XYZ file of C-alpha atoms in Angstrom:
696
model
C 233.622 -67.017 26.607
C 232.669 -63.662 28.442
C 231.060 -62.550 25.606
C 229.007 -65.958 25.546
C 228.217 -65.327 29.021
C 227.123 -61.828 28.489
C 224.857 -63.224 25.622
C 223.131 -65.735 27.905
C 222.661 -63.224 30.732
C 220.805 -60.607 28.375
C 218.732 -63.332 26.926
C 217.786 -64.530 30.575
C 216.713 -60.954 31.211
C 214.336 -60.931 28.245
C 211.636 -62.426 30.072
C 211.885 -59.619 33.095
C 212.019 -56.859 30.552
C 208.930 -57.933 29.019
C 207.095 -58.331 32.321
C 208.088 -54.821 33.368
C 207.064 -53.387 30.050
C 203.573 -55.220 30.914
C 203.572 -53.546 34.034
C 203.863 -50.079 32.784
C 201.295 -50.833 30.084
C 198.681 -51.726 32.674
C 199.409 -48.994 34.787
C 198.487 -46.670 31.924
C 195.710 -48.882 30.761
C 193.804 -49.545 33.746
C 192.259 -45.722 34.326
C 190.883 -46.036 30.975
C 189.465 -49.566 31.304
C 187.320 -48.580 33.661
C 185.690 -45.829 32.025
C 184.314 -47.830 28.989
C 181.001 -48.073 30.944
C 180.670 -44.502 31.001
C 180.167 -44.460 27.415
C 178.288 -47.222 26.460
C 175.173 -46.522 24.188
C 172.377 -48.922 24.505
C 169.291 -47.131 23.233
C 167.727 -48.494 20.183
C 168.249 -45.299 18.400
C 172.097 -45.455 19.172
C 172.184 -48.721 16.911
C 170.749 -47.114 14.145
C 172.576 -45.652 11.200
C 172.063 -41.638 10.991
C 170.058 -41.604 7.806
C 167.318 -43.549 9.330
C 163.766 -41.991 9.749
C 163.528 -42.679 13.275
C 167.408 -41.554 14.240
C 166.600 -38.413 12.510
C 163.425 -38.068 14.407
C 164.973 -38.547 17.724
C 167.986 -36.136 17.223
C 165.481 -33.514 15.719
C 163.527 -34.103 19.025
C 166.516 -33.343 21.091
C 166.738 -29.768 19.491
C 163.072 -28.811 20.275
C 162.085 -26.516 22.781
C 162.563 -28.563 26.040
C 164.868 -31.130 24.584
C 163.956 -34.846 24.620
C 161.369 -35.765 26.678
C 161.155 -38.490 28.818
C 157.681 -40.213 28.458
C 156.457 -42.599 31.044
C 152.837 -44.374 31.442
C 151.515 -45.422 34.875
C 149.255 -48.097 34.950
C 147.160 -48.946 37.561
C 145.379 -52.226 37.642
C 142.890 -54.372 39.864
C 141.524 -57.719 39.130
C 137.720 -57.239 39.286
C 137.561 -53.382 38.944
C 139.271 -50.473 40.275
C 137.719 -49.054 43.508
C 136.941 -45.413 44.469
C 140.017 -45.564 46.596
C 142.049 -46.988 44.003
C 141.519 -44.072 41.516
C 141.925 -41.445 44.571
C 144.976 -43.264 45.217
C 146.266 -42.894 41.696
C 145.416 -39.274 41.442
C 147.098 -38.369 44.468
C 150.397 -40.262 43.282
C 150.285 -38.165 40.190
C 150.071 -34.850 41.858
C 152.468 -35.994 43.941
C 155.071 -36.595 41.246
C 153.874 -33.268 39.327
C 154.896 -31.599 42.623
C 158.359 -33.082 42.581
C 159.071 -32.528 38.523
C 158.558 -30.257 35.960
C 156.187 -32.208 33.552
C 155.162 -31.207 30.191
C 151.484 -30.751 30.630
C 149.187 -32.073 33.159
C 148.516 -35.767 33.277
C 144.977 -36.797 32.877
C 143.591 -40.371 33.445
C 142.522 -42.753 30.426
C 140.452 -45.265 31.809
C 139.730 -48.898 30.175
C 136.057 -49.820 29.294
C 136.477 -53.028 31.528
C 136.848 -50.658 34.607
C 139.787 -52.634 36.057
C 142.595 -50.554 34.425
C 143.578 -46.897 34.184
C 146.729 -45.136 32.878
C 148.326 -41.796 33.339
C 150.648 -40.415 30.675
C 153.565 -38.543 32.258
C 156.559 -36.986 30.424
C 159.121 -34.527 31.617
C 161.987 -32.610 29.800
C 163.983 -32.280 32.950
C 166.366 -35.455 32.261
C 167.108 -34.437 28.477
C 169.523 -36.681 26.801
C 171.289 -37.322 30.128
C 170.639 -41.185 30.609
C 171.602 -41.066 34.377
C 169.156 -37.812 34.795
C 166.565 -40.006 32.917
C 167.161 -42.997 35.028
C 167.100 -41.045 38.219
C 163.627 -39.429 36.983
C 162.196 -43.051 36.425
C 163.209 -44.322 39.885
C 161.611 -41.019 41.539
C 158.281 -41.944 39.765
C 158.600 -45.531 40.695
C 159.361 -44.590 44.338
C 156.058 -42.831 44.392
C 153.715 -44.601 42.387
C 153.061 -47.737 44.477
C 150.219 -50.087 44.981
C 149.097 -51.758 47.836
C 145.940 -54.177 48.858
C 145.661 -55.858 45.674
C 146.265 -52.504 43.319
C 149.285 -53.397 40.996
C 150.771 -50.024 39.786
C 153.526 -50.371 36.815
C 155.800 -47.686 35.345
C 156.164 -48.157 31.814
C 156.532 -46.189 28.575
C 159.711 -45.629 26.343
C 161.590 -43.826 29.103
C 160.948 -46.558 31.689
C 161.791 -49.095 29.068
C 165.194 -47.394 28.259
C 165.904 -47.251 32.205
C 165.148 -50.658 32.408
C 167.338 -51.672 29.540
C 170.121 -49.551 30.703
C 170.045 -51.088 34.163
C 170.199 -54.664 32.490
C 173.133 -53.843 30.153
C 174.989 -52.095 32.985
C 174.789 -55.199 35.011
C 176.320 -57.294 32.473
C 179.856 -56.599 32.800
C 180.319 -57.958 36.403
C 178.343 -61.319 35.933
C 179.603 -61.845 32.351
C 183.404 -61.437 33.573
C 182.822 -63.891 36.600
C 180.826 -66.522 34.911
C 183.490 -66.507 31.788
C 186.476 -66.544 34.256
C 185.328 -69.553 36.206
C 184.211 -71.557 33.162
C 187.488 -71.257 32.000
C 189.349 -71.779 35.121
C 187.425 -75.054 35.319
C 188.075 -76.052 31.794
C 191.892 -75.323 32.033
C 192.064 -77.396 35.513
C 190.550 -80.258 33.996
C 192.714 -80.078 30.651
C 195.971 -79.525 32.442
C 195.622 -81.647 35.670
C 197.920 -79.235 37.505
C 197.240 -76.618 40.832
C 199.485 -73.851 39.297
C 199.384 -74.176 35.339
C 195.901 -73.063 34.595
C 196.294 -69.638 36.557
C 198.877 -68.587 34.239
C 196.717 -68.107 31.066
C 193.784 -67.223 32.988
C 195.510 -64.236 34.523
C 197.104 -63.156 31.032
C 193.686 -63.338 29.523
C 192.322 -61.206 32.580
C 195.161 -58.822 31.578
C 194.177 -58.999 27.858
C 190.870 -58.029 28.404
C 191.400 -54.973 30.892
C 193.746 -53.955 28.003
C 191.228 -54.201 25.366
C 188.507 -52.181 27.124
C 191.211 -49.367 27.494
C 191.944 -49.559 23.625
C 188.013 -49.551 22.931
C 187.704 -46.286 25.190
C 190.514 -44.557 23.102
C 188.963 -45.469 20.177
C 185.598 -44.318 21.077
C 187.198 -41.038 22.141
C 189.184 -40.862 18.619
C 186.685 -42.016 16.262
C 183.517 -41.800 18.099
C 182.799 -45.686 17.470
C 179.640 -47.223 19.143
C 180.530 -48.870 22.497
C 177.368 -50.977 23.532
C 176.877 -53.303 26.394
C 176.501 -56.191 23.805
C 179.683 -55.325 21.967
C 181.647 -54.972 25.341
C 180.560 -58.118 26.442
C 181.205 -60.380 23.267
C 184.408 -58.717 23.324
C 185.219 -60.107 26.924
C 184.315 -63.558 25.728
C 186.219 -63.409 22.585
C 189.316 -62.189 24.530
C 188.942 -65.171 27.063
C 187.936 -67.554 24.299
C 190.485 -66.766 21.480
C 193.107 -66.064 24.130
C 192.979 -69.276 25.962
C 192.810 -71.097 22.656
C 196.211 -69.666 21.648
C 197.482 -70.257 25.076
C 196.705 -73.844 24.653
C 198.365 -74.348 21.194
C 201.325 -72.379 22.570
C 201.627 -74.588 25.841
C 201.108 -77.940 24.156
C 204.209 -77.092 21.709
C 206.432 -75.494 24.724
C 205.892 -78.695 26.866
C 206.946 -81.035 23.570
C 210.067 -78.748 23.075
C 211.065 -78.824 27.328
C 211.194 -82.695 26.582
C 214.386 -82.219 23.937
C 215.448 -78.632 25.389
C 217.428 -77.890 28.680
C 216.848 -74.561 28.876
C 213.053 -73.432 29.330
C 213.728 -69.961 27.628
C 215.460 -71.919 24.408
C 212.229 -74.138 24.530
C 209.903 -71.289 24.524
C 211.872 -69.717 21.593
C 211.308 -72.759 19.376
C 207.706 -73.420 20.715
C 207.448 -69.887 19.252
C 208.722 -70.245 16.107
C 207.006 -73.501 15.478
C 203.319 -72.357 16.566
C 203.628 -68.625 16.456
C 203.075 -68.394 12.435
C 199.944 -70.157 12.952
C 198.331 -68.466 15.726
C 199.535 -65.044 13.935
C 197.432 -66.433 10.742
C 194.398 -67.545 13.006
C 194.179 -64.121 15.040
C 194.727 -62.268 11.909
C 191.920 -64.209 9.892
C 189.504 -63.364 13.037
C 190.384 -59.706 12.925
C 189.780 -59.061 9.226
C 186.639 -60.901 9.417
C 185.652 -58.719 12.466
C 186.864 -55.403 10.668
C 184.457 -56.309 7.744
C 181.751 -55.238 10.015
C 182.724 -51.579 9.445
C 180.781 -51.956 6.325
C 177.434 -52.516 8.122
C 175.126 -49.109 8.428
C 173.631 -50.234 12.063
C 175.844 -48.699 14.393
C 175.918 -51.603 16.905
C 177.343 -53.969 14.400
C 179.778 -51.306 12.797
C 180.855 -50.467 16.534
C 181.239 -54.275 17.293
C 183.593 -54.577 14.362
C 186.709 -52.644 15.636
C 185.925 -53.757 19.188
C 185.796 -57.405 18.437
C 189.160 -56.888 16.602
C 190.522 -55.131 19.122
C 189.800 -58.108 21.614
C 191.383 -60.527 19.318
C 194.524 -58.686 18.766
C 195.239 -57.859 22.554
C 194.484 -61.322 23.194
C 197.187 -62.180 20.660
C 199.861 -59.868 21.802
C 199.412 -60.774 25.505
C 199.383 -64.460 24.728
C 202.874 -64.502 22.624
C 204.367 -62.016 24.854
C 203.461 -61.793 28.565
C 202.510 -65.790 28.863
C 205.748 -66.714 27.232
C 207.613 -64.561 29.461
C 205.758 -65.844 32.829
C 205.977 -69.455 31.674
C 209.803 -69.109 31.355
C 210.299 -67.222 34.696
C 208.315 -70.121 36.528
C 210.287 -72.785 34.843
C 209.202 -76.517 34.456
C 207.696 -76.438 37.987
C 204.533 -74.705 36.612
C 203.599 -77.976 35.113
C 203.505 -79.882 38.335
C 202.726 -82.892 39.106
C 203.222 -83.758 35.361
C 206.551 -82.006 34.674
C 208.079 -82.555 31.316
C 211.641 -83.588 32.291
C 214.501 -82.966 29.701
C 215.016 -86.195 27.686
C 211.856 -87.802 28.786
C 209.369 -89.236 26.443
C 205.615 -88.664 26.373
C 203.197 -91.328 27.528
C 202.258 -93.413 24.377
C 199.010 -93.668 24.101
C 196.098 -94.543 21.205
C 194.982 -91.523 19.393
C 191.331 -90.970 19.506
C 191.478 -88.749 16.492
C 193.860 -91.374 14.754
C 191.184 -93.760 14.886
C 188.392 -91.368 13.633
C 190.886 -90.379 10.815
C 191.102 -93.920 9.875
C 187.590 -94.637 9.768
C 187.217 -92.043 7.311
C 190.027 -93.159 5.060
C 187.999 -96.216 4.395
C 185.293 -94.519 2.961
C 185.782 -90.797 2.434
C 183.198 -90.359 -0.325
C 180.328 -91.920 1.763
C 181.573 -89.875 5.198
C 181.605 -86.661 3.020
C 178.188 -87.215 1.587
C 176.655 -88.169 5.251
C 178.517 -85.089 6.736
C 177.153 -82.814 4.112
C 173.764 -84.213 4.595
C 173.686 -83.726 8.161
C 174.594 -80.181 8.062
C 171.802 -79.471 5.045
C 169.249 -81.167 7.073
C 170.070 -79.107 10.312
C 170.502 -76.005 8.329
C 166.552 -76.303 7.365
C 165.743 -75.469 11.048
C 166.480 -71.893 9.958
C 163.270 -71.580 8.426
C 161.699 -72.387 11.618
C 163.098 -68.712 13.178
C 160.227 -66.536 13.979
C 160.231 -62.850 13.350
C 162.135 -60.114 14.803
C 161.905 -60.215 18.509
C 159.567 -57.537 20.080
C 161.048 -54.935 22.426
C 158.800 -56.310 25.308
C 160.296 -59.585 24.616
C 164.014 -59.070 24.424
C 164.315 -59.854 28.204
C 164.722 -63.308 29.740
C 162.838 -61.860 32.925
C 160.211 -59.329 32.463
C 161.010 -55.755 33.982
C 158.878 -53.285 35.182
C 158.149 -51.368 32.060
C 157.388 -54.606 30.095
C 154.701 -55.604 32.564
C 152.931 -52.139 32.280
C 152.897 -52.281 28.666
C 151.198 -55.837 28.789
C 148.903 -54.527 31.251
C 147.787 -51.765 28.806
C 147.513 -53.818 25.707
C 145.335 -56.201 27.534
C 142.881 -53.490 28.678
C 143.177 -51.204 25.610
C 143.121 -53.727 22.775
C 141.409 -51.404 20.549
C 144.075 -48.648 20.755
C 148.351 -48.576 21.116
C 149.439 -47.343 24.608
C 152.626 -46.864 22.830
C 152.466 -43.486 20.484
C 154.353 -43.337 16.676
C 156.056 -40.165 16.530
C 155.579 -38.081 13.339
C 157.566 -34.863 12.634
C 155.682 -32.498 10.341
C 157.091 -29.319 8.621
C 156.124 -26.352 10.551
C 153.914 -25.035 7.818
C 152.440 -28.123 6.920
C 151.304 -29.277 10.399
C 147.650 -29.027 10.000
C 147.508 -30.767 6.868
C 149.512 -33.510 8.000
C 147.519 -33.870 10.788
C 144.242 -34.280 8.656
C 146.149 -36.848 6.558
C 147.148 -39.016 9.430
C 143.752 -38.941 10.779
C 142.399 -40.638 7.436
C 144.944 -43.614 7.358
C 142.816 -46.803 8.163
C 145.150 -47.846 11.288
C 144.971 -44.691 12.935
C 142.698 -44.303 16.079
C 144.006 -40.736 17.105
C 146.363 -37.898 16.534
C 147.556 -35.504 19.027
C 149.874 -32.172 18.338
C 152.680 -31.758 20.661
C 155.610 -29.441 20.860
C 156.759 -27.215 17.952
C 159.729 -25.480 16.922
C 160.720 -23.275 14.116
C 160.863 -25.834 11.557
C 158.883 -28.798 12.819
C 155.888 -29.689 14.519
C 155.415 -33.018 16.766
C 152.458 -35.199 16.229
C 151.540 -38.277 18.652
C 149.995 -40.744 16.379
C 148.199 -43.531 18.328
C 147.757 -46.780 16.155
C 144.832 -49.203 16.377
C 146.865 -52.304 16.590
C 149.007 -52.979 19.490
C 152.949 -52.129 19.378
C 155.292 -53.693 17.252
C 152.641 -56.128 15.647
C 151.892 -56.666 11.970
C 148.837 -54.034 12.262
C 150.923 -51.365 13.393
C 154.120 -52.063 11.167
C 151.637 -51.697 8.565
C 150.525 -48.292 9.950
C 154.253 -47.159 10.270
C 154.688 -47.991 6.780
C 151.642 -46.118 5.298
C 152.582 -43.074 7.366
C 155.928 -43.025 5.750
C 154.354 -43.591 2.307
C 151.219 -41.038 2.470
C 153.121 -38.192 4.525
C 155.954 -37.709 2.299
C 157.397 -34.318 3.681
C 157.329 -35.771 7.383
C 159.649 -38.134 9.269
C 158.346 -41.043 11.319
C 159.836 -42.209 14.383
C 159.131 -43.570 17.760
C 159.928 -47.018 19.216
C 158.280 -49.111 17.128
C 159.702 -47.239 14.104
C 163.042 -47.589 15.524
C 162.568 -51.411 16.034
C 161.157 -51.656 12.343
C 164.291 -49.408 10.987
C 166.617 -51.541 13.186
C 165.228 -55.052 11.010
C 165.382 -53.670 7.956
C 168.925 -52.138 8.273
C 169.843 -55.612 9.670
C 168.628 -57.091 6.666
C 170.489 -54.607 4.441
C 173.739 -55.240 6.303
C 173.715 -59.031 5.572
C 173.308 -58.545 1.909
C 176.332 -56.246 2.083
C 178.855 -57.724 4.481
C 178.414 -61.601 4.168
C 180.005 -61.127 0.847
C 182.808 -59.037 1.786
C 183.789 -61.430 5.023
C 183.737 -64.600 2.164
C 185.798 -62.907 -0.014
C 188.217 -61.332 2.874
C 188.538 -65.022 4.440
C 188.710 -66.439 1.058
C 191.958 -64.271 0.061
C 193.695 -64.536 3.254
C 193.554 -68.537 3.066
C 194.346 -68.483 -0.697
C 197.815 -66.587 0.321
C 198.186 -68.768 3.251
C 197.916 -72.204 1.768
C 198.988 -71.352 -1.906
C 195.861 -73.023 -3.383
C 192.554 -72.359 -4.501
C 190.462 -75.670 -3.714
C 191.674 -75.668 -0.074
C 190.685 -72.519 0.577
C 187.194 -72.870 -1.271
C 186.802 -76.222 0.519
C 187.373 -74.425 4.062
C 185.092 -71.351 3.141
C 182.301 -73.915 2.038
C 182.772 -75.840 5.368
C 182.465 -72.783 7.650
C 179.465 -71.586 6.028
C 177.484 -74.906 6.214
C 178.262 -74.923 9.912
C 176.838 -71.574 10.464
C 173.538 -72.604 8.522
C 173.541 -75.735 10.585
C 174.056 -74.067 14.231
C 171.515 -71.204 12.822
C 168.957 -74.413 11.715
C 169.596 -75.743 15.204
C 168.505 -72.472 16.992
C 165.295 -72.087 14.847
C 164.670 -75.708 16.332
C 164.842 -74.722 20.016
C 164.148 -70.750 20.339
C 160.647 -71.060 20.560
C 159.860 -74.620 21.350
C 162.436 -75.280 24.271
C 163.431 -71.643 25.399
C 160.066 -69.911 24.749
C 161.690 -66.906 22.832
C 158.809 -65.216 20.959
C 161.113 -64.060 18.280
C 164.970 -63.830 17.134
C 167.448 -60.657 17.185
C 167.441 -59.075 13.726
C 171.238 -59.071 13.749
C 171.896 -62.465 14.629
C 172.196 -64.121 11.172
C 174.763 -61.399 10.126
C 176.676 -61.453 13.696
C 176.876 -65.025 14.060
C 177.974 -65.562 10.502
C 180.850 -63.256 10.967
C 182.050 -64.893 14.258
C 181.785 -68.632 13.080
C 183.157 -68.033 9.615
C 186.140 -65.885 11.338
C 186.482 -68.370 14.195
C 185.639 -71.634 12.110
C 188.130 -71.035 9.665
C 190.752 -70.797 12.440
C 190.667 -74.483 13.155
C 190.864 -75.037 9.289
C 193.888 -73.164 9.045
C 195.784 -75.293 11.933
C 194.470 -78.607 10.023
C 195.381 -77.544 6.530
C 198.664 -75.994 7.311
C 199.631 -79.075 9.024
C 198.346 -81.239 6.194
C 200.237 -79.113 3.989
C 203.448 -79.733 5.782
C 203.399 -83.300 5.673
C 202.608 -83.161 2.184
C 205.959 -81.141 1.307
C 207.645 -84.179 3.372
C 206.480 -86.362 0.906
C 203.484 -88.019 2.011
C 200.474 -88.593 -0.156
C 197.160 -86.874 0.494
C 195.162 -89.480 2.595
C 198.567 -90.122 4.770
C 199.192 -86.184 5.453
C 195.497 -85.815 6.403
C 195.383 -88.467 8.951
C 199.113 -87.086 10.345
C 197.552 -83.669 10.576
C 194.256 -84.978 12.293
C 196.258 -86.856 14.555
C 198.743 -84.227 15.608
C 195.948 -81.373 16.003
C 193.053 -83.125 16.828
C 193.514 -83.220 20.792
C 194.633 -79.446 20.987
C 191.936 -78.215 18.617
C 189.522 -80.245 20.618
C 190.520 -78.591 23.752
C 190.503 -75.287 22.382
C 186.844 -75.785 20.856
C 185.487 -76.474 23.819
C 187.164 -73.704 25.721
C 185.894 -71.357 23.015
C 182.189 -73.021 22.766
C 181.935 -72.902 26.681
C 183.156 -69.016 26.708
C 180.328 -67.961 24.055
C 177.926 -70.451 25.955
C 178.172 -68.295 29.104
C 176.172 -65.483 27.230
C 173.245 -67.719 27.651
C 173.106 -66.963 31.321
C 172.830 -63.331 30.460
C 169.159 -61.606 30.687
C 168.817 -60.630 27.310
C 167.464 -62.520 24.381
C 169.664 -61.405 21.878
C 172.815 -62.362 23.882
C 171.282 -66.077 24.682
C 170.298 -66.415 21.110
C 173.946 -65.220 19.837
C 176.006 -67.359 22.644
C 173.836 -70.386 21.430
C 174.393 -70.292 18.194
C 178.279 -69.360 18.259
C 178.652 -72.315 20.797
C 176.802 -74.755 18.772
C 178.571 -73.839 15.695
C 182.201 -74.276 17.152
C 181.332 -77.267 18.568
C 179.988 -78.633 15.219
C 183.066 -77.362 13.531
C 185.560 -78.814 15.997
C 183.870 -82.378 15.932
C 182.198 -82.832 12.772
C 183.407 -80.562 10.162
C 186.936 -80.357 10.638
C 187.176 -84.150 11.697
C 185.056 -85.571 9.106
C 183.930 -83.129 6.112
C 187.145 -81.468 5.735
C 189.264 -84.846 6.231
C 187.035 -86.842 4.087
C 187.008 -84.169 1.238
C 190.621 -83.724 1.295
C 191.230 -87.457 0.585
C 188.488 -88.063 -1.696
C 190.461 -84.773 -3.641
C 193.951 -86.014 -3.483
C 196.378 -83.541 -4.653
C 193.677 -81.460 -6.286
C 192.921 -80.234 -3.093
C 196.442 -77.877 -3.583
C 195.459 -76.903 -6.917
C 196.489 -74.871 -8.769
C 199.765 -74.675 -6.541
C 203.112 -76.698 -7.033
C 201.764 -79.716 -4.532
C 199.039 -80.341 -6.947
C 201.499 -81.486 -9.716
C 203.363 -83.815 -7.743
C 202.664 -87.474 -8.129
C 200.973 -89.369 -4.891
C 203.932 -91.573 -3.414
C 201.571 -94.076 -2.460
C 202.264 -93.804 1.452
C 199.743 -95.687 3.257
C 198.029 -94.925 6.649
C 200.622 -94.337 9.665
C 199.968 -96.856 12.769
C 197.043 -96.873 14.762
C 199.378 -95.796 17.842
C 200.842 -92.764 16.865
C 201.812 -89.817 19.526
C 199.368 -87.399 19.716
C 200.649 -83.824 21.101
C 197.801 -83.300 23.189
C 197.678 -80.785 25.711
C 196.467 -83.509 28.262
C 200.046 -85.154 28.434
């Protein structure tokens, strides 16, 4: 008797031990979590692979005399024409900037033919490669360059653009976190209808987010993975979205067990045994899918792979250890006012998903054909996606650097205000300069810095920056100047687009094969995994198609992010397979009990419907938070993933997968043992069936 009492006491101590371990873990992790922002790299060149021409140019420039120069353009404009006083003001301001900073050369005014605009090119090596010094230099120049009385002054150029982009990325963390927390909190309150319960998974998700930031910082220090504002932002969304999904599934099962088990600790142990394997399989699939991004050449994509995987795994660990411990310690009262009393029965209600499943059962082939046709029609919208978004169009609100470049593009239509950088071998500089001037799209070529091995040339294109004409000029420069390297902002954007296209062709098959193999092992079948994989690919195509229909006409975007197809594919396939696993795993359980395939499909839909619908809404809403961010690439990413999750939750899982399973019958489990069992002929379950939803 004493042994039993001691054993029971030790078990009761387990939640306290788990809580204590988490307190210790967070005490160690928090100092490192705050350092993640210090190692973020958000320049275009940081996203590119080391082998790209534009990356090599940027690295070589850092080693040239004076280091990397921060290049600015001061654009002065007055509608109706600049006055003599305006020109004197501009000259005085440039002289003041030159007195405050060590500039590379003396800035000279370049007036436009119309007389309403002039600009000064300003460059300095003072900041070098230090981003904080660069941002301080840009801020200092902007403080001096100021207009009044109708004279507008904007500071642009690559240095100013980088500073504006850095400011935007650095401002993401706070608003993104607060908005995500608010959205998840509202949804949890609506789902649980409890003044206390919603706080528990939200706090645990916050702990998981802090831990994932600390681990990400550690990975950067150990393996030099690229950490960007985009990757950490998406990681936060993924932690709260996926983590809350796991919490919804666990709490729903825990609530059920509390009705048939007297002690909360025993109820939680049973709940973990019941839904733990599905949660582990789900999170493992997502993590593997994310890690497939390591095969990408683009540093931003390959860095996002381990970052996202870390987020999912931290969410998993927190939700199956810390969350259970807290729920057990709080006891049944955490569910107040809807406390699941021991021995009570849940309220019986008509199953919405059961009714939907019954409608599928009547005409499975018609439902299957209709669902496939709808997804196929939506996917056609992807052909409406415009070309890669230009650098100046990548913000939802126009920063000063973009205003400056727009002003110059209108005032100087005959030339680009953004030079293309060519690095020529030192002994061939004169020859390369002469050859560059002969290229059709080149307006002018100027020689700059030199080192023992390289000479820098600034090539001015006739076409505007990042236009089709300038792209053709860059490609011709690379083709004709075989011994030289061509870089600069526009070349970086071109390399970004080309590398993204290459990564898509490489990573997509790897993701598909990896996910398919995992599903085959989990479901012990070949047909069911192929069905789920085809379904999530269809969801991706449809979501991307909807994006193509609304990005330009509704949102007013002038292009799409080159990395959107790949990243949205990885996220939608990995996350979409999650819900498919929950549905098919339950269907297989029912089939093993002897139910025929239609009945097993209906039972699976009834028993998983509300929980997964709630999880899908939370996940879609968290990714929807990205649509409130000031960067076009994040808005597009958030929209496509949110729409894809909703399609998967309410169309694909409910209708397409269910109808296909009914139409295939036992063949859905081929070649596993289940496929060889004869159908029992069991009919549909009654319409009124208890549905273990989180809303009870």
